[in-house]
Coordinates of N, CA and C in Angstrom, one line a residue:
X21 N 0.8 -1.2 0.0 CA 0.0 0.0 0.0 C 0.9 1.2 0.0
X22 N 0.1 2.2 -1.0 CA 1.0 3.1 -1.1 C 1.1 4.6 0.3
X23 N 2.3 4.4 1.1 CA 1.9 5.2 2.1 C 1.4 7.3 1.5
X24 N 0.1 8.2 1.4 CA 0.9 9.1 1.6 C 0.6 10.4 2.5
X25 N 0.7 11.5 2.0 CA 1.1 12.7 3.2 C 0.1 13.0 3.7
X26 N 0.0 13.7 4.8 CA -1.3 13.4 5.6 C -2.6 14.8 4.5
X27 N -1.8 15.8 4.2 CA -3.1 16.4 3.1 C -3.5 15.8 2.5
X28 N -2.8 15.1 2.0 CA -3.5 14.1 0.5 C -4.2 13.1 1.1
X29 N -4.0 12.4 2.3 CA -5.1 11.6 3.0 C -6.3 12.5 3.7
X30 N -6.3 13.7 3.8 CA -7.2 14.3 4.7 C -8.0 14.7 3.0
X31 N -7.2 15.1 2.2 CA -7.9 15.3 1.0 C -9.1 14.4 0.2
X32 N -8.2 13.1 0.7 CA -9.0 12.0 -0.4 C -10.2 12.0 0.2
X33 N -9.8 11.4 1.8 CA -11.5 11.5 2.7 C -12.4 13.2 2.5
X34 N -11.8 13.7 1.8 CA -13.0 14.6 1.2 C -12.8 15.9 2.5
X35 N -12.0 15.9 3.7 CA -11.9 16.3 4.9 C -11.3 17.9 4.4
X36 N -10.5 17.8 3.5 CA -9.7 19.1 2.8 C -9.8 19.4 2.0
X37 N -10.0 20.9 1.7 CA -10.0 21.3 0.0 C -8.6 21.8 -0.3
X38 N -8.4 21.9 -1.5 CA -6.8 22.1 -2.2 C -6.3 23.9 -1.6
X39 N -7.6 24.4 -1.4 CA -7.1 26.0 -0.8 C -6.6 25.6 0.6
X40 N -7.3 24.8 1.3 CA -7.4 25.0 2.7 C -5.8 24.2 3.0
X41 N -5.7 23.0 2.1 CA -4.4 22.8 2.5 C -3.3 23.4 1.9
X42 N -3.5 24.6 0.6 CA -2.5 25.5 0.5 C -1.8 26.3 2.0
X43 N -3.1 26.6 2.3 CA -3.1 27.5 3.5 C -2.5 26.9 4.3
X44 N -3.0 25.8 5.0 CA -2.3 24.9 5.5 C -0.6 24.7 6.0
X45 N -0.6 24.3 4.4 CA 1.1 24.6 4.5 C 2.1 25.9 3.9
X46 N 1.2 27.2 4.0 CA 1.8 28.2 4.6 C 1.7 28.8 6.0
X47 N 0.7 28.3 6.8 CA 0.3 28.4 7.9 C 2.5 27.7 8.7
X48 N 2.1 26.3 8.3 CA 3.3 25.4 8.6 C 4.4 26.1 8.0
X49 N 5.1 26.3 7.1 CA 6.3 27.2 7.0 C 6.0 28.5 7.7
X50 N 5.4 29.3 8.1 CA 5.6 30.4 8.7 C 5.7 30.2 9.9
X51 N 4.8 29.1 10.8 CA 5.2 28.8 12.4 C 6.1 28.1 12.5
X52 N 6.5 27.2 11.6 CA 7.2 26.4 12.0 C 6.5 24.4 12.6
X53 N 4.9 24.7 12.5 CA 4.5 23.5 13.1 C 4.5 22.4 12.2
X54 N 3.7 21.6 13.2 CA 3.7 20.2 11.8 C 2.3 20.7 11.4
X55 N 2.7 20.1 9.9 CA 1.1 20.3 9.2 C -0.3 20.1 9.8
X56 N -0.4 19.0 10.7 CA -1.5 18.5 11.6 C -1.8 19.9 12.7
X57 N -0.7 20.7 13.3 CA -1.0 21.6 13.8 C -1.8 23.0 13.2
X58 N -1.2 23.5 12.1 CA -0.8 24.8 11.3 C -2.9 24.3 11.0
X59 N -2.8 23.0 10.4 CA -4.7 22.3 10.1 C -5.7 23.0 11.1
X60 N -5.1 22.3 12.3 CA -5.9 22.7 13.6 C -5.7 24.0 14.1
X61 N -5.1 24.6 13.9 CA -4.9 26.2 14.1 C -5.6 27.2 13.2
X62 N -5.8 26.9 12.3 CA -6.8 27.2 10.9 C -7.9 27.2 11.1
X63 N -8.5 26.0 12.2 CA -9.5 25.4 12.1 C -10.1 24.5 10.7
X64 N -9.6 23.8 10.2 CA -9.8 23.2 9.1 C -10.0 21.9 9.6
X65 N -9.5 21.4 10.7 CA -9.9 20.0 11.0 C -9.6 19.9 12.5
X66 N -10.1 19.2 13.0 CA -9.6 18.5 14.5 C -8.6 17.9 14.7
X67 N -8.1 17.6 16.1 CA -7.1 16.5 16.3 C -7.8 15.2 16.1
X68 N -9.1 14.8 16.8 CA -9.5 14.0 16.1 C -9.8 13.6 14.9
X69 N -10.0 14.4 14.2 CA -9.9 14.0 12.5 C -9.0 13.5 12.2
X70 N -7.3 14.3 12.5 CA -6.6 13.8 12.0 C -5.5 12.3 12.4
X71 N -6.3 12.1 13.8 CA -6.0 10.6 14.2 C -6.5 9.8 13.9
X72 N -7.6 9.8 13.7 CA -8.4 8.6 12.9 C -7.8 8.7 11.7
X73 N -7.6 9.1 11.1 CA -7.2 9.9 9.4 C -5.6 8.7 9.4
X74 N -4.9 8.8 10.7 CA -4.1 8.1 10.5 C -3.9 6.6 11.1
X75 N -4.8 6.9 11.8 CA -5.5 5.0 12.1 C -6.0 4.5 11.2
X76 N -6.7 4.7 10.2 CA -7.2 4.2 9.3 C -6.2 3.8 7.8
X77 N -5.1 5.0 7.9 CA -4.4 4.8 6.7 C -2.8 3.6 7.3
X78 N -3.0 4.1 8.6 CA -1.5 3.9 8.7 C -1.8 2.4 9.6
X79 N -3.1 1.7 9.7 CA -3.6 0.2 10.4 C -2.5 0.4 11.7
X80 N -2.7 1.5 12.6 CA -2.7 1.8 13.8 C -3.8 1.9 14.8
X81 N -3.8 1.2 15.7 CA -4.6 1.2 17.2 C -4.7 2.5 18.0
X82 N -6.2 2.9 18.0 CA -6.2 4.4 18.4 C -6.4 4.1 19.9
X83 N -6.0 4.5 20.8 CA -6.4 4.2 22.4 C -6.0 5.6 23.2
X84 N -6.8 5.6 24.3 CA -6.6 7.5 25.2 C -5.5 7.0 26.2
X85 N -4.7 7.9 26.1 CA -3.5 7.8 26.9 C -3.8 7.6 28.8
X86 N -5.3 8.2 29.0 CA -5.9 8.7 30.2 C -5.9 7.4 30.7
X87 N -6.3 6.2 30.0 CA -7.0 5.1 30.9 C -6.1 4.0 31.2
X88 N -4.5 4.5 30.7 CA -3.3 3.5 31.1 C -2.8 4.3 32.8
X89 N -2.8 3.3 33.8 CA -2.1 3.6 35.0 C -0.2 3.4 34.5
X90 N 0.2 4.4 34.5 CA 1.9 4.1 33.6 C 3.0 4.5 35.0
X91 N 3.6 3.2 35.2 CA 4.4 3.3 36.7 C 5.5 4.3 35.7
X92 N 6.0 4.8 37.1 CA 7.2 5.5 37.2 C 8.1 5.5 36.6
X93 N 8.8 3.8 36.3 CA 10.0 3.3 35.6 C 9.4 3.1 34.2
X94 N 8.6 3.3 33.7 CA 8.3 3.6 32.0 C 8.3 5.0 32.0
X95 N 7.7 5.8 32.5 CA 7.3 7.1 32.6 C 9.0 7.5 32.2
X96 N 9.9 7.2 33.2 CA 11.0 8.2 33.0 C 11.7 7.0 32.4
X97 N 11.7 6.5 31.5 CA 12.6 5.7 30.5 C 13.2 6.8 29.4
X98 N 12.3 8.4 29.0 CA 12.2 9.4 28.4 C 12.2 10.6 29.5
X99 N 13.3 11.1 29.4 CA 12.8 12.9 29.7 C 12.0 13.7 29.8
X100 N 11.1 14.4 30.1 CA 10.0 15.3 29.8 C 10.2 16.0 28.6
X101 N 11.3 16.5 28.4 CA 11.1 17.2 27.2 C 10.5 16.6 26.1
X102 N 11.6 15.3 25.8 CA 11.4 14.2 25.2 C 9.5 13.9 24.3
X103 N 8.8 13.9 25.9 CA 7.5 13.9 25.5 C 7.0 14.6 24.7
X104 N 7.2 15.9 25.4 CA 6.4 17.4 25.1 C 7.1 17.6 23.5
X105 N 8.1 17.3 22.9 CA 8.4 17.8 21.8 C 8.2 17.0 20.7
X106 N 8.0 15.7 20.4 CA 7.6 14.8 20.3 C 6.1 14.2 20.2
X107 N 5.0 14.7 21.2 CA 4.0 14.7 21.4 C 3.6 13.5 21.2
X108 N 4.1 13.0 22.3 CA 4.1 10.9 22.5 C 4.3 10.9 24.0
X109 N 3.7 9.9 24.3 CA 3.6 9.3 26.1 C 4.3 7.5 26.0
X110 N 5.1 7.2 27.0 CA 5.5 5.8 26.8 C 4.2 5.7 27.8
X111 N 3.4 4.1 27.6 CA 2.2 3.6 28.5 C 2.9 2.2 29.4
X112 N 3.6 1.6 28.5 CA 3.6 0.3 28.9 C 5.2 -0.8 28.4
X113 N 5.4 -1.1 29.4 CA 6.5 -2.2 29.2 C 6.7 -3.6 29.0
X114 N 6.4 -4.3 28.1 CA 6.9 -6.1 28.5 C 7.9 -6.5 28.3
X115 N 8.7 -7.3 28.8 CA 10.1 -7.5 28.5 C 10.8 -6.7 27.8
X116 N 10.8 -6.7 26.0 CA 11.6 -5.6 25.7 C 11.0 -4.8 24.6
X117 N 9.2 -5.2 24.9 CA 8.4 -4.3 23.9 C 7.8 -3.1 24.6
X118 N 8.5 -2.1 24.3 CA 8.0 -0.6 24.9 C 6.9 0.0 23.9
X119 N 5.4 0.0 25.0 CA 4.4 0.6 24.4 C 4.0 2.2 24.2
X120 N 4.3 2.7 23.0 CA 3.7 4.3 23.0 C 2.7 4.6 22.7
X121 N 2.0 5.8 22.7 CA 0.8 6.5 22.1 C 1.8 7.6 21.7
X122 N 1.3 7.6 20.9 CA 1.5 9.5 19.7 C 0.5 9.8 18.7
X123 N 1.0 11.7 19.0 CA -0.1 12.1 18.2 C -0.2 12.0 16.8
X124 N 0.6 11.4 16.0 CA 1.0 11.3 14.9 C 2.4 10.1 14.4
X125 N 2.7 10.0 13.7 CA 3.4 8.7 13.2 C 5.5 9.4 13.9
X126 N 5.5 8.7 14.7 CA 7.5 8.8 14.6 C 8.3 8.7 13.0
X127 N 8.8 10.2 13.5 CA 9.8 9.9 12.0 C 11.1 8.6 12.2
X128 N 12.1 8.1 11.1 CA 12.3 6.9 11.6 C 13.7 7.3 12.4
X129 N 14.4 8.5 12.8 CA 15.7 8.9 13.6 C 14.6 8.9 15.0
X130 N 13.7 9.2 15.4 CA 13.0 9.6 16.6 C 12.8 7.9 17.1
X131 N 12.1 7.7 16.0 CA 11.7 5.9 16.0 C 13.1 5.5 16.7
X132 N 14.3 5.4 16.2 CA 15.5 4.9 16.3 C 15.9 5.2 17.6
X133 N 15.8 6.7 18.2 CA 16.2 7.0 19.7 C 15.9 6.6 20.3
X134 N 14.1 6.1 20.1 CA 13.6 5.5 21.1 C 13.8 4.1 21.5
X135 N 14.0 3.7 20.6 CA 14.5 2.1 20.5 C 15.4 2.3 21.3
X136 N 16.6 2.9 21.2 CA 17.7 2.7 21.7 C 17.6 3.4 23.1
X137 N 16.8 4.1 23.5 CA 16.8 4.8 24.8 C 16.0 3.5 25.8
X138 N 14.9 2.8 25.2 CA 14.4 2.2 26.2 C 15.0 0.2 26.3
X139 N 15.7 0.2 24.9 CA 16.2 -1.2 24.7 C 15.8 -2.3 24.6
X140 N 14.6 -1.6 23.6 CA 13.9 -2.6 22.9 C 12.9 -2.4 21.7
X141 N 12.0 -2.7 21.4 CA 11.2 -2.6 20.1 C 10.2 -1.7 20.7
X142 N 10.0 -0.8 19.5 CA 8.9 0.4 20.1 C 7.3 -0.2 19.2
X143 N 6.1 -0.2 20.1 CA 4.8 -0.5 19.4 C 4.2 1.0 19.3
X144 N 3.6 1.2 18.3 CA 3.0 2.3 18.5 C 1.8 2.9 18.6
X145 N 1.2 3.4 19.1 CA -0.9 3.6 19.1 C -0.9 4.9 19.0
X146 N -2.0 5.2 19.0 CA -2.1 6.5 18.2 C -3.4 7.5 19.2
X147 N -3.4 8.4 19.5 CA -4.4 9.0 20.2 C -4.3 11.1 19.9
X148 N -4.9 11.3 20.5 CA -4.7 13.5 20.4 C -4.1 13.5 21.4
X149 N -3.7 14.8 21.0 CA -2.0 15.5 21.8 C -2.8 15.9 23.1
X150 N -4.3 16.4 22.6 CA -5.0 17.1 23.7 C -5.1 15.6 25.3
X151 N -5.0 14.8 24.4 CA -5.1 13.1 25.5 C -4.1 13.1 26.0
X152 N -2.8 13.0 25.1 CA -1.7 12.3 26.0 C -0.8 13.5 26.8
X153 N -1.3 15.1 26.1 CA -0.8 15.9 27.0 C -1.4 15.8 28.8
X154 N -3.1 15.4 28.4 CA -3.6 15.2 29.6 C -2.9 14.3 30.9
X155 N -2.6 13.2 30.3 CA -1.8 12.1 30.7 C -0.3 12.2 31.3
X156 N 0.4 13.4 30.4 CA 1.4 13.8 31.3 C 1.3 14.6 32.5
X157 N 0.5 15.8 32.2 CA -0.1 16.5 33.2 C -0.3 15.7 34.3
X158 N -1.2 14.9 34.5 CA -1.4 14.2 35.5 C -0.3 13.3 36.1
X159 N 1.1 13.1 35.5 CA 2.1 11.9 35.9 C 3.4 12.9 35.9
X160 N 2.9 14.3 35.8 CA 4.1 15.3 36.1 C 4.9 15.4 36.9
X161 N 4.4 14.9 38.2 CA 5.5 15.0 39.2 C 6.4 13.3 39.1
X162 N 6.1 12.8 38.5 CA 7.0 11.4 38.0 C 7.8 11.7 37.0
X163 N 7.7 12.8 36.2 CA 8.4 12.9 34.8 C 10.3 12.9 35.2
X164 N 10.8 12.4 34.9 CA 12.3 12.5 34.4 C 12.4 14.0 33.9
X165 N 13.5 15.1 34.7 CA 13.8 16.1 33.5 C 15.1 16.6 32.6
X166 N 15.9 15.8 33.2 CA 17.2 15.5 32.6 C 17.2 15.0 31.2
X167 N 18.2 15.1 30.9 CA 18.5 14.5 29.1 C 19.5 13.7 29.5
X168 N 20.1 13.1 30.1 CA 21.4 12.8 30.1 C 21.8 11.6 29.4
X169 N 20.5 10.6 28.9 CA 21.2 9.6 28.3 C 20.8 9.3 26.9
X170 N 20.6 10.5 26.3 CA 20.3 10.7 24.8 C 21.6 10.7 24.5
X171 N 21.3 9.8 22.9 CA 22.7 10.0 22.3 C 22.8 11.2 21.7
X172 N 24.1 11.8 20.8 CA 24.2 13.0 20.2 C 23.2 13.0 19.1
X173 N 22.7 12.1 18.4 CA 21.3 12.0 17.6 C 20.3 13.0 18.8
X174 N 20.0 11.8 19.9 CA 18.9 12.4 20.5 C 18.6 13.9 20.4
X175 N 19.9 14.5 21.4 CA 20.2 15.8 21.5 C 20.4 16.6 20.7
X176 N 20.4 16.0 19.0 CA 20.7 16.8 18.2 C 19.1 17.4 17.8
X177 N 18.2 16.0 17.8 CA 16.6 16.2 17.2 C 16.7 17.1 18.1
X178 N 16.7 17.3 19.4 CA 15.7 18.1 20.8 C 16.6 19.2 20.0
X179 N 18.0 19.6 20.2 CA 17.9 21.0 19.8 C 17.8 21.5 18.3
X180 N 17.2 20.9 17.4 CA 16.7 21.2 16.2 C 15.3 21.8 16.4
X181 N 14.2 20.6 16.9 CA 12.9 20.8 17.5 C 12.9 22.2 18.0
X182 N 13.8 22.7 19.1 CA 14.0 23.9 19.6 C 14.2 24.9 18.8
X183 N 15.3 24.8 18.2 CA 15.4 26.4 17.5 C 14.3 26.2 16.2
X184 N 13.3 25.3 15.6 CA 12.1 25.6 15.0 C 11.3 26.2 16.1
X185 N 11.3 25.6 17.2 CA 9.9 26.4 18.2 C 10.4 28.3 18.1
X186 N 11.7 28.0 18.7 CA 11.9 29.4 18.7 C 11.8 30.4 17.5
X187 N 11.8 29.8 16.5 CA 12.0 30.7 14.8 C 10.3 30.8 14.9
X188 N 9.5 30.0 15.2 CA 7.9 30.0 15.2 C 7.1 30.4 16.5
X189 N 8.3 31.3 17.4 CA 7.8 31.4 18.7 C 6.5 32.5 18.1
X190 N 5.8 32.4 19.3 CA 4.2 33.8 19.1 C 3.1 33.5 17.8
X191 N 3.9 32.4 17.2 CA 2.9 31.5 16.3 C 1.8 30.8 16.8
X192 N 1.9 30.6 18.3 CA 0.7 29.3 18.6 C 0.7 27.6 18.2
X193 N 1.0 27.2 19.4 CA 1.6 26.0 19.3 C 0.1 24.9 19.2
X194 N -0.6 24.6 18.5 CA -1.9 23.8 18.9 C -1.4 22.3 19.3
X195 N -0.1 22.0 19.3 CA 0.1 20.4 19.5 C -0.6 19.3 19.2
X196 N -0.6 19.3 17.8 CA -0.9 18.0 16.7 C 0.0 17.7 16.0
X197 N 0.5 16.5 16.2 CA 1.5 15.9 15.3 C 1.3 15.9 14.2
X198 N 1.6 15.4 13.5 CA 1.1 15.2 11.8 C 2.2 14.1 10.9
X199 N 1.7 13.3 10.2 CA 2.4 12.7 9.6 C 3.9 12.5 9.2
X200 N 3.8 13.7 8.4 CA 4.9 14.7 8.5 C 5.3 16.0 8.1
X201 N 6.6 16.6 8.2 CA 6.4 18.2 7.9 C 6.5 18.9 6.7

């Protein structure tokens, strides 16, 4: 199946017109967000729109971050930052399959960090930023806030992620992942 970009999937389902995702992705180059954001910032679609949108194309498991109890020692397997920039929650551990939710699909260097930060195969589900931000919020005072055992990869995404926030600072951050940018 052919994978593609999340306009042209929000398109096909009829969800987007060809203006709205021009707009769209001048909204995204001028903040700096992911396309899924720059959408929802517009008001052109929801966060839920665009998770289903990618449950459906990407045969991902949509589940709410809220109704996993996530101990401590998964929780801080990641940094806080980690989470927040990213806009993914780790939920669950078995031997060496580490379970996430995200608001949108891991590119495959993020995919790779994660593997290698928690030391094992990453599963992925899919839920809104508006959910799994909730989910941190609530497991905040558990959060890890150090970086210290990111590789120079890691640290390089986090401070890339950063100086885009900053170039798109006073843009409005709606926190929706998106496919990609």
């Amino acid at each position: 199946m052919t994978k593609r970009r999340l306009g042209e999937l929000l398109q096909a389902e009829g969800l987007l017109t060809d203006e709205q995702l021009r707009a769209g992705l001048e909204e995204q180059r001028r903040s700096s967000l992911f396309l899924g954001e720059a959408l929802v910032k517009l008001g052109f679609v929801s966060e839920e729109v665009i998770a289903q949108t990618i449950v459906q194309q990407f045969s991902l498991p949509f589940i709410s971050a809220q109704q996993y109890n996530i101990s401590t020692e998964v929780l801080n397997i990641f940094p806080e930052r980690m989470y927040y920039e990213y806009q993914f929650i780790a939920v669950d551990k078995i031997g060496r399959v580490l379970t996430i939710i995200g608001a949108g699909l891991m590119n495959h260097d993020v995919l790779d960090e994660l593997e290698r930060l928690s030391g094992g195969k990453v599963c992925q589900f899919v839920s809104t930023w508006k959910d799994i931000r909730a989910a941190l919020e609530k497991h905040a005072k558990d959060l890890k806030k150090d970086q210290e055992q990111l590789s120079s990869l890691g640290s390089m995404l986090l401070d890339e992620a950063e100086q885009r926030a900053a170039a798109g600072a006073g843009a409005g951050n709606t926190g929706v992942a998106a496919v990609s940018r």
